[in-house]
Amino acid sequence: MGINDLSGTAIVLADDFVAGEDCKTTHALIRKSLKFKILGIIDEKNTGADAGELLDGINKGIPVLNSVKEMLKHLDKFPDYFIVGIATNGGVITPYILKHGIEALNNGITMICGLHNFISENSELIAAAKVSGAELIDIRKSRPRNELKFWQGDILKVRAPRIAVIGTDCNLGKRTTTQFLIDKCLETSIKAEMIFTGQSGWLQGGKYGFILDTTINDFVSGEIENAIVFCDKKENPDVIFLEGQSALRNPMGPCGSELIVSGNAAAVILQYGPGYKYFQGLENIGWEIGSIQDEITLVELYGSKVIAITLNLVGIDSEREEEIKLQLKADLNIPVVNVLKDGVNELIPLIEEIIEINTKEKS
């Protein structure tokens, strides 16, 4: 069985997924996964409640307990997989991950991880897996170079328009916004598909895409094009959303230009966190994110157009949320949406307009 054929039941390891900032993969799996049925969350700091209620106020029937041992006592069904839902600094395997991972492996549960440091190369995890017969699966391992694609210009033959969902920083909710857009489009009879570019998109069951930050740089543009072309031929969608990674000006991982240029994006939806002054992880050196207007201008210089702003309001007092949203809308003269609170209904007419323009241009 190949890695793309993996599916089944799973428990997910988190580390304070409620207040921490390193558990967006856990958030993704709690909200939706077509690949795995999530049976429970292991989190030492948030126990005894429902994961969906803690995250979004919606009961998902996903218990949160503090160990694999306690989870196995609680569950009626034995899980197929133990998924690491934490993104650590530098992608290292921490003592916390080792402790819970070894416990899962000792119980014969296959471990899946998307960190940069591979669990299949960790001696302690290898030893535990060998005893129980469980597997160690690293989803961030790059495909062989002879399987990777160069950009060829086939993007010009793609019928469906592309909308890139990029952000002013990493960890702002680009993938969540993209998933909300996909779901709402399907509700309104718009056939939409997503090109995933990160491990969370793959774990959620994304059919088209690749893990950008583990792909050799020379092949990133070609892999974007190849995923879009394949998706367009296979699904014949009305619109394709491109999931962004990091940010155009984040010095630790400048990304997004490939989606706009190589993916030939017709438009951009820009995820913005007005509560963040500095790039996350660079607060100590004071590397400022820059203004939202400058980011819009930069997108335009790349040849695309920002059609809407979607907000991440971490760090903003709740009583100021509406004021900030209205001020941004007045300043920028484009829709500004608090996705987690208001949904994405306001963005659907913009997407329909792009589809209509594209249809006229292609006819």
XYZ file of C-alpha atoms in Angstrom:
363
model
C 0.000 0.000 0.000
C 1.394 3.397 -1.037
C 1.413 6.425 1.222
C -1.452 8.049 -0.697
C -3.619 4.999 -0.020
C -3.414 5.380 3.775
C -6.752 5.729 5.526
C -8.472 4.506 8.648
C -9.032 5.450 12.271
C -6.567 7.622 14.159
C -5.709 9.356 17.390
C -3.804 12.659 17.197
C -1.043 14.008 19.427
C -1.346 17.697 20.365
C 0.375 19.964 22.869
C -2.083 22.587 24.117
C -4.082 22.793 20.888
C -6.428 25.337 22.484
C -3.968 28.076 23.497
C -0.795 26.982 21.711
C 0.222 28.037 18.198
C 1.860 24.819 16.975
C -1.171 22.552 16.516
C -2.754 23.687 13.252
C -2.512 20.120 11.942
C -4.546 18.999 14.959
C -7.073 21.764 14.251
C -7.378 20.604 10.637
C -8.015 17.009 11.628
C -10.592 17.966 14.256
C -12.492 20.064 11.731
C -12.393 17.686 8.779
C -10.590 14.713 7.312
C -11.667 12.556 4.402
C -8.681 10.257 4.916
C -8.827 9.504 8.640
C -11.634 9.118 11.166
C -10.320 10.902 14.247
C -11.192 8.948 17.398
C -9.441 11.120 19.972
C -6.828 13.759 20.801
C -3.890 13.204 23.178
C -3.142 16.499 24.934
C -1.776 16.808 28.474
C -3.009 20.392 28.880
C -6.623 19.941 27.707
C -8.290 16.808 28.988
C -11.770 15.575 29.706
C -13.628 17.606 27.080
C -14.681 17.323 23.443
C -12.054 18.551 20.980
C -14.584 20.228 18.699
C -16.167 22.137 21.569
C -12.767 23.358 22.766
C -11.730 24.454 19.265
C -14.906 25.858 17.671
C -17.720 25.331 20.165
C -19.072 22.415 18.089
C -19.293 18.915 19.559
C -17.438 16.477 17.298
C -17.538 13.398 19.494
C -13.730 13.501 19.748
C -12.531 13.075 23.342
C -9.356 14.714 24.658
C -7.273 12.636 27.094
C -3.746 12.922 28.433
C -2.161 9.656 27.265
C -2.425 6.821 24.779
C -3.095 4.467 27.681
C -6.112 6.467 28.858
C -7.376 6.875 25.301
C -7.278 3.139 24.614
C -9.246 2.515 27.803
C -11.864 5.034 26.671
C -12.294 4.006 23.038
C -14.516 1.205 21.783
C -12.411 0.847 18.628
C -8.637 0.317 18.442
C -7.065 3.072 16.285
C -5.090 2.245 13.166
C -2.803 5.267 13.398
C -1.160 7.675 15.832
C -0.699 11.039 14.057
C 1.670 13.742 15.281
C -0.443 16.909 15.093
C 2.299 19.272 16.276
C 4.580 21.523 14.207
C 7.711 22.021 16.312
C 10.351 24.723 15.806
C 12.788 23.383 13.230
C 10.688 20.257 12.779
C 12.480 18.431 15.587
C 11.177 15.359 17.413
C 10.747 16.572 20.986
C 10.808 14.505 24.222
C 7.013 15.044 24.402
C 6.558 13.447 20.971
C 8.956 10.627 21.839
C 7.135 9.804 25.085
C 3.684 9.523 23.537
C 4.966 8.070 20.268
C 6.762 5.219 22.018
C 3.617 4.496 24.023
C 1.577 4.300 20.831
C 4.153 2.080 19.116
C 4.359 -0.197 22.174
C 0.625 -0.768 21.690
C 1.163 -1.678 18.040
C -0.230 1.565 16.587
C 1.441 2.812 13.393
C 2.882 6.319 13.768
C 2.449 9.025 11.099
C 4.491 12.225 11.241
C 4.986 15.279 9.028
C 7.967 16.864 10.800
C 11.198 17.706 8.997
C 13.113 15.282 11.250
C 12.022 11.800 10.243
C 10.617 9.366 12.798
C 11.841 6.497 10.602
C 15.402 7.639 11.371
C 14.967 8.021 15.157
C 16.642 5.160 17.030
C 14.216 5.140 19.990
C 11.143 5.049 17.779
C 12.722 2.462 15.492
C 13.372 0.199 18.490
C 9.790 0.508 19.760
C 8.321 -0.134 16.304
C 10.540 -3.184 15.792
C 9.282 -4.848 18.972
C 5.580 -4.317 18.263
C 5.632 -4.569 14.483
C 4.102 -1.115 14.039
C 5.200 1.116 11.162
C 6.857 4.541 11.097
C 5.522 6.700 8.261
C 7.074 10.073 7.341
C 4.753 11.974 5.018
C 7.282 14.777 4.476
C 9.780 12.597 2.663
C 10.218 13.985 -0.825
C 9.455 11.858 -3.847
C 12.438 10.701 -5.941
C 13.791 13.458 -8.170
C 12.981 11.539 -11.323
C 9.289 11.752 -10.365
C 9.290 15.535 -9.813
C 8.128 17.925 -12.520
C 9.614 21.052 -14.059
C 7.354 23.960 -15.056
C 6.539 23.662 -18.783
C 3.843 26.233 -19.517
C 0.963 23.762 -19.539
C -0.771 26.056 -17.033
C -1.834 28.178 -20.014
C -4.067 25.302 -21.171
C -5.912 24.992 -17.857
C -9.581 25.837 -18.169
C -10.525 26.582 -14.549
C -9.489 29.913 -12.986
C -7.192 29.759 -9.964
C -7.594 31.742 -6.748
C -4.594 31.730 -4.403
C -5.269 31.961 -0.666
C -2.052 33.422 0.724
C -1.237 35.239 3.964
C 0.790 38.016 5.523
C 2.484 35.418 7.768
C 2.559 31.710 8.480
C 0.113 30.042 10.857
C -2.787 32.429 10.169
C -5.372 29.939 8.894
C -4.903 29.941 5.120
C -5.787 26.280 4.786
C -8.825 26.637 7.051
C -10.104 29.561 4.977
C -9.494 27.561 1.798
C -11.471 24.616 3.168
C -14.338 26.905 4.204
C -14.393 28.314 0.660
C -14.425 24.838 -0.894
C -17.297 23.710 1.330
C -19.371 26.847 0.687
C -18.805 26.623 -3.069
C -20.058 23.055 -3.079
C -23.138 24.143 -1.103
C -23.889 26.742 -3.780
C -23.360 24.341 -6.731
C -19.933 25.743 -7.624
C -17.608 22.845 -8.411
C -14.443 23.759 -6.515
C -11.187 21.925 -5.883
C -8.122 22.691 -3.777
C -4.430 22.248 -4.466
C -2.944 21.447 -1.071
C 0.650 22.447 -0.364
C 1.185 21.277 3.228
C 0.986 18.196 5.417
C -2.378 19.202 6.917
C -4.014 19.269 3.493
C -2.701 15.794 2.760
C -3.850 14.469 6.157
C -7.303 15.928 5.577
C -7.582 13.875 2.418
C -6.613 16.353 -0.290
C -6.514 14.655 -3.677
C -4.386 17.142 -5.585
C -1.196 18.797 -4.440
C 2.168 18.216 -2.802
C 4.085 19.242 0.320
C 5.828 22.414 -0.800
C 8.409 22.894 1.933
C 9.966 19.473 1.454
C 10.188 19.797 -2.333
C 13.518 20.747 -3.939
C 13.214 24.400 -4.936
C 13.801 23.837 -8.670
C 10.722 21.608 -8.815
C 8.258 23.695 -6.760
C 6.874 25.615 -9.751
C 6.559 22.442 -11.812
C 4.812 20.560 -9.025
C 2.310 23.418 -8.632
C 1.624 23.415 -12.362
C 1.392 19.626 -12.556
C -1.092 19.429 -9.669
C -3.291 22.135 -11.213
C -3.193 20.595 -14.695
C -4.009 17.119 -13.354
C -6.838 18.458 -11.188
C -8.320 20.430 -14.094
C -8.288 17.409 -16.415
C -9.572 14.969 -13.834
C -12.304 17.037 -12.156
C -13.227 19.733 -14.697
C -13.904 22.175 -11.824
C -15.401 25.658 -12.033
C -12.607 27.069 -9.863
C -9.385 25.853 -8.238
C -8.143 27.255 -4.926
C -4.402 27.233 -4.233
C -3.469 26.806 -0.570
C -0.707 29.215 0.451
C 2.280 28.561 2.688
C 4.165 31.028 4.914
C 4.097 34.523 3.328
C 5.545 36.578 0.494
C 7.834 38.512 2.844
C 8.489 36.081 5.687
C 12.307 35.819 5.818
C 12.173 32.310 7.313
C 10.094 30.977 4.424
C 9.180 33.402 1.640
C 6.414 31.652 -0.298
C 3.409 32.583 -2.411
C 4.961 34.026 -5.541
C 5.005 30.533 -7.084
C 1.237 30.252 -6.668
C 0.638 33.632 -8.264
C 3.171 33.368 -11.104
C 3.681 29.666 -11.856
C 0.077 28.832 -10.967
C -1.109 31.839 -12.989
C -3.600 32.817 -10.293
C -6.428 35.028 -11.501
C -6.944 36.465 -8.028
C -5.746 36.361 -4.428
C -7.612 36.144 -1.128
C -5.252 37.495 1.515
C -5.320 36.167 5.086
C -4.296 38.928 7.508
C -3.601 39.016 11.237
C -3.867 42.640 12.415
C -2.918 41.541 15.940
C 0.565 40.539 14.802
C 3.252 43.228 14.474
C 6.185 40.867 13.922
C 6.501 37.610 11.986
C 5.754 34.722 14.317
C 9.004 33.399 15.767
C 10.893 36.605 14.948
C 9.508 38.791 17.731
C 12.876 38.757 19.494
C 14.634 40.464 16.590
C 11.734 42.762 15.769
C 11.229 41.771 12.116
C 8.010 43.597 11.263
C 5.382 42.148 8.957
C 4.683 45.421 7.176
C 1.437 47.035 6.148
C -1.480 45.248 4.549
C -1.527 47.854 1.791
C 2.097 47.072 0.905
C 1.212 43.383 0.702
C -1.658 44.137 -1.673
C 0.651 46.256 -3.826
C 3.212 43.433 -3.927
C 0.581 40.961 -5.111
C -0.385 43.400 -7.864
C 3.251 43.734 -8.921
C 3.303 39.960 -9.341
C 0.414 40.328 -11.775
C -2.604 39.284 -9.732
C -5.271 41.112 -7.719
C -6.360 40.872 -4.075
C -10.152 40.542 -4.145
C -10.762 40.154 -0.396
C -9.137 40.112 3.030
C -9.845 37.267 5.462
C -8.988 37.884 9.093
C -7.171 36.054 11.850
C -8.020 38.077 14.959
C -5.692 36.460 17.487
C -4.445 39.162 19.838
C -7.407 41.483 19.174
C -9.898 42.286 21.947
C -13.315 40.913 21.014
C -14.973 44.326 21.392
C -12.605 45.760 18.750
C -13.068 43.024 16.134
C -15.950 44.674 14.266
C -14.304 48.100 14.421
C -11.094 46.753 12.867
C -13.003 44.892 10.169
C -15.015 47.971 9.167
C -11.943 50.217 9.190
C -10.022 47.841 6.928
C -12.979 47.615 4.562
C -13.149 51.423 4.368
C -9.383 51.781 3.886
C -8.949 49.045 1.292
C -12.325 49.220 -0.491
C -12.605 45.433 -0.770
C -14.538 42.862 1.306
C -13.025 42.047 4.702
C -14.305 38.866 6.363
C -13.861 37.307 9.801
C -14.078 33.745 8.515
C -14.414 31.841 11.803
C -17.186 34.165 12.998
C -18.989 35.205 9.809
C -18.254 32.387 7.369
C -17.427 33.039 3.706
C -20.855 33.802 2.191
C -19.728 37.326 1.320
C -16.945 35.947 -0.888
C -19.106 33.717 -3.091
C -20.269 36.523 -5.449
C -16.606 37.447 -6.035
C -15.798 33.865 -6.956
C -18.818 33.648 -9.257
C -17.645 36.819 -10.999
C -14.175 35.367 -11.588
C -15.711 32.187 -13.006
C -17.950 34.226 -15.304
C -15.072 36.370 -16.575
C -12.937 33.282 -17.139
C -15.741 31.553 -19.059
C -16.099 34.541 -21.391
C -12.346 34.707 -21.951
C -12.118 30.975 -22.747
C -15.115 30.948 -25.101
